[in-house]
Short mmCIF file of C-alpha atoms in Angstrom, two decimals:
data_model
loop_
_atom_site.label_atom_id
_atom_site.label_comp_id
_atom_site.label_asym_id
_atom_site.label_seq_id
_atom_site.Cartn_x
_atom_site.Cartn_y
_atom_site.Cartn_z
CA MET K 1 25.72 40.18 36.43
CA ASN K 2 27.23 43.63 36.75
CA VAL K 3 26.16 44.40 33.17
CA HIS K 4 22.58 43.43 34.00
CA ASP K 5 22.68 45.51 37.19
CA SER K 6 23.66 48.47 35.01
CA GLU K 7 20.74 47.70 32.69
CA LYS K 8 18.40 47.89 35.68
CA LEU K 9 19.91 51.21 36.80
CA SER K 10 19.44 52.64 33.30
CA GLY K 11 15.87 51.38 33.14
CA SER K 12 15.07 52.88 36.53
CA MET K 13 16.35 56.28 35.36
CA GLU K 14 14.65 56.18 31.96
CA ARG K 15 11.35 55.33 33.64
CA GLU K 16 11.61 58.73 35.36
CA GLY K 17 12.21 60.57 32.09
CA TYR K 18 16.00 60.68 32.05
CA LEU K 19 17.82 60.18 28.74
CA ARG K 20 21.21 58.52 28.45
CA ALA K 21 24.06 60.99 27.89
CA ALA K 22 26.88 60.33 25.46
CA GLY K 23 29.37 60.50 28.35
CA PRO K 24 29.91 62.00 31.79
CA ASP K 25 30.79 65.45 30.41
CA GLY K 26 27.61 67.50 30.51
CA ALA K 27 25.54 64.76 32.18
CA ASP K 28 23.08 65.68 34.94
CA VAL K 29 23.59 62.36 36.71
CA VAL K 30 26.63 60.07 36.79
CA LEU K 31 26.29 56.66 38.46
CA LEU K 32 29.19 54.28 39.04
CA ASN K 33 28.06 50.66 39.18
CA THR K 34 30.73 48.84 41.13
CA CYS K 35 32.20 45.44 41.93
CA SER K 36 34.10 44.54 45.10
CA ILE K 37 34.90 40.87 44.55
CA ARG K 38 38.60 41.74 44.27
CA GLU K 39 40.61 44.45 45.99
CA LYS K 40 41.84 45.94 42.71
CA ALA K 41 38.31 46.43 41.41
CA SER K 42 37.26 48.11 44.64
CA GLU K 43 40.19 50.55 44.61
CA LYS K 44 39.45 51.45 40.98
CA VAL K 45 36.21 53.01 42.22
CA PHE K 46 38.03 55.60 44.32
CA SER K 47 40.42 56.29 41.46
CA GLU K 48 37.50 56.92 39.11
CA LEU K 49 35.80 59.12 41.72
CA GLY K 50 38.93 61.25 41.83
CA ARG K 51 38.62 61.80 38.09
CA LEU K 52 34.91 62.58 38.32
CA ARG K 53 35.53 65.15 41.04
CA LYS K 54 36.77 67.54 38.36
CA LEU K 55 33.41 67.26 36.59
CA LYS K 56 31.60 67.80 39.88
CA ASP K 57 33.67 70.93 40.55
CA ARG K 58 32.70 72.33 37.15
CA ASN K 59 29.06 71.30 37.53
CA PRO K 60 28.07 71.29 41.24
CA ASP K 61 24.45 70.42 40.37
CA MET K 62 25.50 67.13 38.80
CA ILE K 63 24.39 64.19 40.94
CA LEU K 64 27.19 61.68 41.51
CA GLY K 65 26.26 58.26 42.87
CA VAL K 66 28.06 55.04 43.74
CA CYS K 67 25.96 51.91 43.20
CA GLY K 68 26.54 48.19 43.56
CA CYS K 69 28.73 46.10 45.81
CA VAL K 70 31.27 48.76 46.76
CA GLY K 71 28.35 50.94 47.81
CA GLN K 72 27.03 48.13 49.98
CA GLN K 73 30.46 47.32 51.40
CA GLU K 74 31.92 50.76 52.02
CA GLY K 75 28.88 52.95 52.75
CA ALA K 76 29.96 55.86 54.94
CA GLU K 77 33.61 55.32 53.99
CA ILE K 78 32.77 56.52 50.47
CA PHE K 79 31.38 59.78 51.83
CA ARG K 80 34.47 60.14 54.03
CA ARG K 81 36.99 59.56 51.24
CA ALA K 82 34.93 61.29 48.55
CA PRO K 83 32.64 63.86 50.26
CA PHE K 84 31.53 65.20 46.87
CA VAL K 85 29.54 61.99 46.26
CA ASP K 86 25.80 62.60 46.63
CA LEU K 87 24.34 59.13 47.08
CA VAL K 88 25.37 55.54 47.74
CA ILE K 89 23.20 52.45 47.20
CA GLY K 90 23.71 48.70 47.37
CA PRO K 91 22.97 46.23 44.54
CA ARG K 92 19.47 45.38 45.78
CA SER K 93 18.29 49.00 46.02
CA THR K 94 17.97 49.80 42.31
CA ALA K 95 14.19 50.21 42.41
CA SER K 96 14.61 52.89 45.11
CA LEU K 97 16.99 54.99 43.00
CA PRO K 98 14.44 57.58 41.73
CA ALA K 99 13.22 58.31 45.27
CA LEU K 100 16.79 58.70 46.50
CA MET K 101 17.58 60.99 43.59
CA GLU K 102 14.67 63.21 44.57
CA ARG K 103 16.03 63.47 48.12
CA VAL K 104 19.32 64.71 46.67
CA ARG K 105 17.43 67.21 44.49
CA GLN K 106 15.74 68.51 47.63
CA GLY K 107 19.12 69.33 49.13
CA GLU K 108 19.72 66.28 51.33
CA THR K 109 23.36 65.22 51.55
CA ASP K 110 25.03 61.83 51.98
CA VAL K 111 21.92 59.95 50.83
CA SER K 112 22.48 56.23 51.34
CA LEU K 113 20.48 53.03 51.14
CA ARG K 114 22.29 49.75 51.69
CA VAL K 115 19.76 46.98 52.09
CA ASP K 116 19.49 44.53 54.92
CA THR K 117 21.38 41.47 53.71
CA GLU K 118 18.83 39.12 55.24
CA TYR K 119 16.15 37.51 53.05
CA ARG K 120 14.04 40.19 51.36
CA ARG K 121 11.75 39.15 48.52
CA ASP K 122 11.07 42.73 47.43
CA SER K 123 14.77 43.26 46.67
CA ILE K 124 14.54 41.06 43.56
CA ASP K 125 11.11 42.11 42.29
CA PHE K 126 12.36 44.72 39.80
CA PRO K 127 9.81 45.48 37.03
CA TYR K 128 11.35 43.54 34.17
CA ASP K 129 9.52 45.50 31.48
CA GLN K 130 11.48 48.60 32.51
CA ILE K 131 14.98 47.14 32.11
CA ARG K 132 17.16 48.79 29.46
CA ARG K 133 18.66 45.71 27.79
CA GLU K 134 21.97 46.42 26.09
CA GLY K 135 22.17 43.09 24.28
CA GLU K 136 18.62 42.90 22.95
CA ALA K 137 19.58 44.25 19.52
CA ALA K 138 22.01 41.34 19.28
CA GLY K 139 19.24 38.88 20.12
CA LYS K 140 20.38 38.29 23.71
CA ALA K 141 19.07 39.17 27.16
CA PHE K 142 20.01 38.60 30.78
CA VAL K 143 17.34 37.46 33.25
CA THR K 144 17.97 37.48 36.99
CA VAL K 145 16.45 34.45 38.74
CA ILE K 146 18.20 34.51 42.13
CA GLU K 147 20.12 37.13 44.12
CA GLY K 148 22.58 36.60 46.95
CA CYS K 149 24.48 33.59 48.23
CA ASN K 150 24.11 31.35 51.29
CA HIS K 151 27.56 29.79 50.95
CA ARG K 152 30.34 30.97 53.22
CA CYS K 153 33.47 30.50 51.14
CA THR K 154 36.34 31.86 53.21
CA PHE K 155 37.65 34.14 50.43
CA CYS K 156 34.38 35.60 49.17
CA ILE K 157 32.72 38.90 50.03
CA VAL K 158 29.55 38.26 48.00
CA PRO K 159 27.32 37.17 50.93
CA ARG K 160 28.22 40.40 52.69
CA THR K 161 27.52 42.64 49.71
CA ARG K 162 24.70 40.74 47.98
CA GLY K 163 23.02 39.22 51.00
CA LYS K 164 21.25 35.90 51.46
CA GLU K 165 19.63 34.05 48.60
CA VAL K 166 16.25 35.26 47.40
CA CYS K 167 14.51 33.74 44.36
CA ARG K 168 11.92 35.00 41.90
CA GLY K 169 8.81 32.97 41.20
CA MET K 170 9.09 30.72 38.15
CA ASP K 171 5.89 32.08 36.60
CA ASP K 172 7.29 35.61 36.77
CA ILE K 173 10.52 34.52 35.11
CA LEU K 174 8.68 32.66 32.34
CA ALA K 175 6.51 35.72 31.70
CA GLU K 176 9.64 37.84 31.29
CA VAL K 177 11.21 35.31 28.92
CA GLY K 178 7.98 35.14 26.91
CA GLN K 179 7.98 38.92 26.57
CA LEU K 180 11.59 38.83 25.40
CA ALA K 181 10.79 36.13 22.84
CA ASP K 182 7.95 38.28 21.49
CA ARG K 183 10.49 41.08 20.96
CA GLY K 184 12.79 38.84 18.92
CA VAL K 185 15.27 37.73 21.57
CA LEU K 186 16.74 34.33 20.69
CA GLU K 187 19.03 33.75 23.68
CA VAL K 188 18.40 34.24 27.39
CA GLU K 189 20.95 33.85 30.14
CA PHE K 190 19.71 33.18 33.66
CA LEU K 191 21.79 34.96 36.29
CA GLY K 192 22.54 34.38 39.94
CA GLN K 193 25.53 34.42 42.23
CA THR K 194 24.74 30.72 42.75
CA VAL K 195 22.21 30.20 40.00
CA ASN K 196 21.81 26.46 40.53
CA ALA K 197 20.59 27.15 44.08
CA TYR K 198 17.42 28.59 42.53
CA ARG K 199 14.20 27.33 44.09
CA ASP K 200 10.95 29.27 44.18
CA ASP K 201 8.21 29.21 46.81
CA ARG K 202 6.48 26.27 45.10
CA GLY K 203 9.60 24.12 45.03
CA ASN K 204 10.53 24.65 41.39
CA GLY K 205 14.30 24.46 40.95
CA LEU K 206 16.58 25.44 38.10
CA ALA K 207 15.96 22.06 36.47
CA GLU K 208 12.23 22.75 36.21
CA LEU K 209 12.90 26.30 35.02
CA LEU K 210 15.18 25.13 32.21
CA VAL K 211 12.68 22.56 30.94
CA ALA K 212 9.80 25.07 31.06
CA THR K 213 11.84 27.76 29.30
CA SER K 214 12.82 25.34 26.54
CA ARG K 215 9.13 25.11 25.61
CA ILE K 216 8.76 28.86 24.93
CA ASP K 217 8.47 29.49 21.19
CA GLY K 218 11.19 31.71 19.81
CA ILE K 219 13.84 31.02 22.44
CA GLU K 220 16.62 29.07 20.75
CA ARG K 221 19.37 29.26 23.37
CA ILE K 222 19.31 29.11 27.16
CA ARG K 223 22.37 29.75 29.31
CA PHE K 224 22.83 30.10 33.06
CA THR K 225 25.61 31.37 35.28
CA THR K 226 27.23 31.11 37.81
CA SER K 227 26.87 27.54 39.10
CA HIS K 228 28.32 26.14 42.33
CA PRO K 229 29.79 22.63 41.91
CA ALA K 230 28.28 21.44 45.20
CA GLN K 231 24.79 22.09 43.79
CA MET K 232 25.35 20.61 40.35
CA THR K 233 22.90 17.76 40.93
CA GLU K 234 22.09 14.79 38.73
CA ARG K 235 18.55 16.15 38.36
CA LEU K 236 19.94 19.40 36.95
CA MET K 237 22.29 17.54 34.60
CA ASP K 238 19.37 15.42 33.38
CA ALA K 239 17.30 18.56 32.78
CA MET K 240 20.12 20.12 30.76
CA ALA K 241 20.16 17.02 28.56
CA GLU K 242 16.35 16.86 28.37
CA ALA K 243 16.01 20.52 27.37
CA GLY K 244 18.83 20.35 24.85
CA PRO K 245 19.69 21.60 22.33
CA ARG K 246 18.03 24.78 23.57
CA VAL K 247 19.99 24.58 26.81
CA VAL K 248 23.41 25.19 25.31
CA PRO K 249 26.26 22.68 25.76
CA PHE K 250 28.32 25.08 27.84
CA LEU K 251 28.65 25.40 31.61
CA HIS K 252 30.69 27.78 33.73
CA LEU K 253 31.59 25.74 36.82
CA PRO K 254 34.15 27.51 39.05
CA VAL K 255 36.56 25.06 40.67
CA GLN K 256 38.80 27.72 42.35
CA SER K 257 41.56 25.17 43.08
CA GLY K 258 42.59 21.66 42.10
CA SER K 259 43.81 20.83 45.61
CA SER K 260 41.42 19.15 48.05
CA SER K 261 43.35 20.69 50.93
CA VAL K 262 42.94 24.22 49.59
CA LEU K 263 39.29 23.58 48.70
CA LYS K 264 38.70 22.58 52.32
CA ASP K 265 40.37 25.78 53.54
CA MET K 266 38.25 27.73 51.08
CA ARG K 267 35.16 26.01 52.52
CA ARG K 268 33.89 25.14 49.06
CA GLY K 269 31.91 22.06 50.05
CA TYR K 270 33.53 19.60 47.62
CA ASP K 271 36.95 18.10 46.95
CA ARG K 272 38.95 17.43 43.80
CA GLY K 273 37.48 13.96 43.30
CA THR K 274 33.90 15.19 43.67
CA TYR K 275 34.46 17.95 41.12
CA LEU K 276 35.99 15.55 38.59
CA ALA K 277 33.11 13.12 39.10
CA LYS K 278 30.62 15.86 38.28
CA VAL K 279 32.57 16.76 35.15
CA ALA K 280 32.48 13.11 34.06
CA ALA K 281 28.73 12.92 34.72
CA LEU K 282 28.12 16.07 32.67
CA ARG K 283 30.13 14.73 29.74
CA GLU K 284 28.31 11.42 29.88
CA ARG K 285 24.91 13.12 29.67
CA ILE K 286 25.87 15.95 27.30
CA PRO K 287 28.54 14.79 24.84
CA GLY K 288 30.60 17.70 23.56
CA ILE K 289 29.79 20.01 26.47
CA CYS K 290 32.36 22.79 26.93
CA LEU K 291 33.34 23.92 30.41
CA GLY K 292 34.57 27.22 31.79
CA THR K 293 35.90 27.89 35.27
CA ASP K 294 37.34 30.37 37.79
CA ILE K 295 40.64 29.75 39.58
CA ILE K 296 42.29 31.64 42.43
CA VAL K 297 46.06 31.29 42.69
CA GLY K 298 48.10 32.16 45.75
CA PHE K 299 45.44 31.40 48.36
CA PRO K 300 47.11 31.84 51.79
CA THR K 301 47.43 28.08 52.41
CA GLU K 302 48.33 27.10 48.84
CA SER K 303 51.68 25.29 48.68
CA ASP K 304 53.60 24.65 45.49
CA VAL K 305 52.28 21.07 45.58
CA ASP K 306 48.72 22.42 45.84
CA PHE K 307 49.35 24.69 42.87
CA ARG K 308 50.69 21.76 40.81
CA GLU K 309 47.47 19.89 41.60
CA THR K 310 45.52 22.79 40.13
CA LEU K 311 47.58 22.64 36.94
CA SER K 312 47.06 18.89 36.65
CA LEU K 313 43.30 19.30 37.10
CA MET K 314 43.26 21.87 34.31
CA GLU K 315 44.99 19.43 31.98
CA GLU K 316 42.60 16.66 32.99
CA VAL K 317 39.40 18.67 32.55
CA ARG K 318 40.55 20.76 29.55
CA PHE K 319 38.56 23.90 30.26
CA HIS K 320 37.54 25.90 27.21
CA SER K 321 37.81 29.13 29.22
CA CYS K 322 39.26 30.13 32.57
CA TYR K 323 39.07 33.35 34.58
CA SER K 324 42.12 33.32 36.83
CA PHE K 325 43.17 35.77 39.53
CA THR K 326 45.65 36.14 42.34
CA TYR K 327 44.15 35.94 45.81
CA SER K 328 43.45 39.24 47.53
CA PRO K 329 42.01 39.45 51.06
CA ARG K 330 38.53 40.96 51.26
CA PRO K 331 37.26 42.70 54.40
CA GLY K 332 35.06 40.62 56.66
CA THR K 333 35.96 37.27 55.08
CA ALA K 334 37.34 34.35 57.09
CA SER K 335 40.50 34.08 55.00
CA GLU K 336 41.44 37.65 55.90
CA ALA K 337 42.68 36.23 59.22
CA PHE K 338 44.73 33.45 57.58
CA HIS K 339 48.51 33.67 57.60
CA ASP K 340 49.41 34.38 53.98
CA GLY K 341 52.25 32.05 53.11
CA VAL K 342 52.45 33.11 49.46
CA GLY K 343 54.31 36.31 48.63
CA PRO K 344 53.15 38.73 45.92
CA GLU K 345 55.93 37.77 43.49
CA GLU K 346 55.12 34.08 43.87
CA LYS K 347 51.42 34.81 43.34
CA GLN K 348 52.19 36.56 40.07
CA ALA K 349 54.57 33.80 38.96
CA ARG K 350 51.92 31.15 39.58
CA LEU K 351 49.28 33.17 37.77
CA HIS K 352 51.56 33.61 34.76
CA GLU K 353 52.33 29.88 34.64
CA LEU K 354 48.68 28.93 34.99
CA GLN K 355 47.61 31.30 32.23
CA LEU K 356 50.25 29.87 29.90
CA VAL K 357 48.94 26.36 30.60
CA GLN K 358 45.37 27.49 29.92
CA LYS K 359 46.41 29.25 26.71
CA GLY K 360 47.95 26.01 25.46
CA ILE K 361 44.80 24.06 26.32
CA GLN K 362 42.60 26.57 24.48
CA GLU K 363 44.89 26.56 21.43
CA ARG K 364 44.62 22.78 21.16
CA LEU K 365 40.87 22.72 21.75
CA HIS K 366 40.17 25.49 19.25
CA ALA K 367 42.36 23.85 16.61
CA SER K 368 39.99 20.87 16.69
CA TRP K 369 37.16 23.14 15.50
CA VAL K 370 38.86 24.03 12.21
CA GLY K 371 36.88 22.67 9.27
CA ARG K 372 33.60 22.53 11.17
CA THR K 373 30.49 24.51 10.31
CA VAL K 374 29.03 26.22 13.37
CA GLU K 375 25.89 28.21 14.04
CA VAL K 376 26.70 31.66 15.40
CA LEU K 377 24.41 34.23 17.01
CA VAL K 378 25.69 37.42 15.39
CA GLU K 379 26.60 40.17 17.86
CA GLY K 380 28.08 42.89 15.62
CA ALA K 381 31.46 44.06 14.40
CA SER K 382 34.54 42.34 15.77
CA LYS K 383 36.43 44.45 18.32
CA SER K 384 39.76 43.06 17.14
CA ASP K 385 39.19 43.42 13.39
CA ALA K 386 36.67 45.90 12.01
CA SER K 387 36.58 44.04 8.68
CA ARG K 388 34.99 41.04 10.38
CA MET K 389 31.77 40.40 12.26
CA THR K 390 31.61 38.43 15.49
CA GLY K 391 29.28 36.11 17.33
CA ARG K 392 29.19 33.05 19.57
CA THR K 393 28.48 29.39 19.09
CA PRO K 394 26.15 27.52 21.47
CA GLU K 395 29.32 26.39 23.28
CA SER K 396 30.17 30.08 23.88
CA ARG K 397 33.11 30.07 21.45
CA ILE K 398 33.83 33.49 19.94
CA VAL K 399 33.84 33.39 16.14
CA ASN K 400 35.15 36.30 14.05
CA PHE K 401 34.10 35.94 10.44
CA THR K 402 33.94 37.57 7.03
CA GLY K 403 30.71 38.07 5.12
CA ASN K 404 27.54 39.99 5.79
CA ALA K 405 25.12 38.80 8.46
CA VAL K 406 22.19 40.26 10.35
CA ILE K 407 22.95 41.28 13.94
CA GLY K 408 20.76 39.38 16.37
CA ARG K 409 20.16 36.48 13.99
CA MET K 410 21.84 33.11 13.46
CA ALA K 411 24.40 32.55 10.71
CA PRO K 412 26.28 29.43 9.52
CA ILE K 413 30.06 29.91 9.67
CA LEU K 414 32.81 27.68 8.30
CA VAL K 415 35.74 27.72 10.75
CA GLU K 416 38.97 28.15 8.76
CA SER K 417 41.55 28.88 11.48
CA SER K 418 41.83 29.46 15.20
CA SER K 419 43.79 31.03 18.03
CA ALA K 420 43.73 30.53 21.79
CA TYR K 421 40.98 33.09 22.13
CA ALA K 422 38.76 32.86 19.05
CA LEU K 423 37.77 30.95 15.94
CA LEU K 424 38.12 32.57 12.51
CA GLY K 425 35.96 31.78 9.53
CA ARG K 426 33.61 32.92 6.81
CA LYS K 427 29.88 32.99 6.48
CA ILE K 428 28.48 30.24 4.28
CA GLU K 429 26.33 31.87 1.63
CA PRO K 430 23.25 30.06 0.30
CA GLU K 431 23.66 28.51 -3.11
CA ALA K 432 22.16 30.51 -5.96
#
């Protein structure tokens, strides 16, 4: 989502005649797009601003802006801690960026626009034909369908920084996808903080959107993220099966904890048994589906028994990927007031143990792919080995392979070996 927000910022600037610079040195405008979901990410912003101050001192006319969730969250605090910053905007104010830039050019200081976090339809109506899409050359594109979140998880700052849910009309989304297909995009990924809460003014939900998108010529893969388990309905599962294989057999479904007690304290709206039942229902409808998740360790009320329940759930579900983090209190969230019964060293120890468990799960799962031929959407050169190319399977498995292939197109790959983090193989060449 942050990548797509940056694409919108770039598109907004290019629409006004700006060209992308090779780097911050010598740039006329430097914008930091920020995330505040964890404390560490938020503090990185101020560290980066300290580095950029040197550029600002050398080039006082350079406009320096802070965009995104830290801009929405901190506001005036950014100007206080970094008075050399020229403008601050929240994540729903991208379309207003050129007008705010002009105010800075006219000599106004401390220009800020942090949107009302109540329902605002205009905050999501960004002109999609003006988005600078980084992944389009690789045949992929992000498409925002819903912004904001109406859940009130006790640990999460997203409702405060992103606001309440607001959805685009389905016809508008389908028009954007059709335009992308005409430009050669093969894979679209629908985005939302709680994407499966999508429902437009005519009552179309994500299920209807998936089925309609699967009928657009040229689109071969459809993904969506991030889903909330409480809103993973049978209707949506049925639609995923109905629209398959274009709707890929992969789902990111954050569980956050394997303990019903902790889930209740997190105010997630489901318990361990409910989550496992949804996993079983998904696997019944979509055999071979791969699942990813998010897990927070060291939540204030998490006991060692609770943590062990999380580990056992991981072994039971066998997630193909897992983003795991230690809990950090976020300002304005309910859990900020909880007594934190887990010390920092214990948090790190639990995180280390959990990540070792997940690594073992991924090693075993990936080993089962060896010998299979998979279809990969080619993304470019591998970051870990320049002699190989890389791409992803429909199940979102990274495949690094030898052989020549066209970026942005599909290629058949024979998987020859694996690690916890990727599959290795070679492109299958057509017979002469």
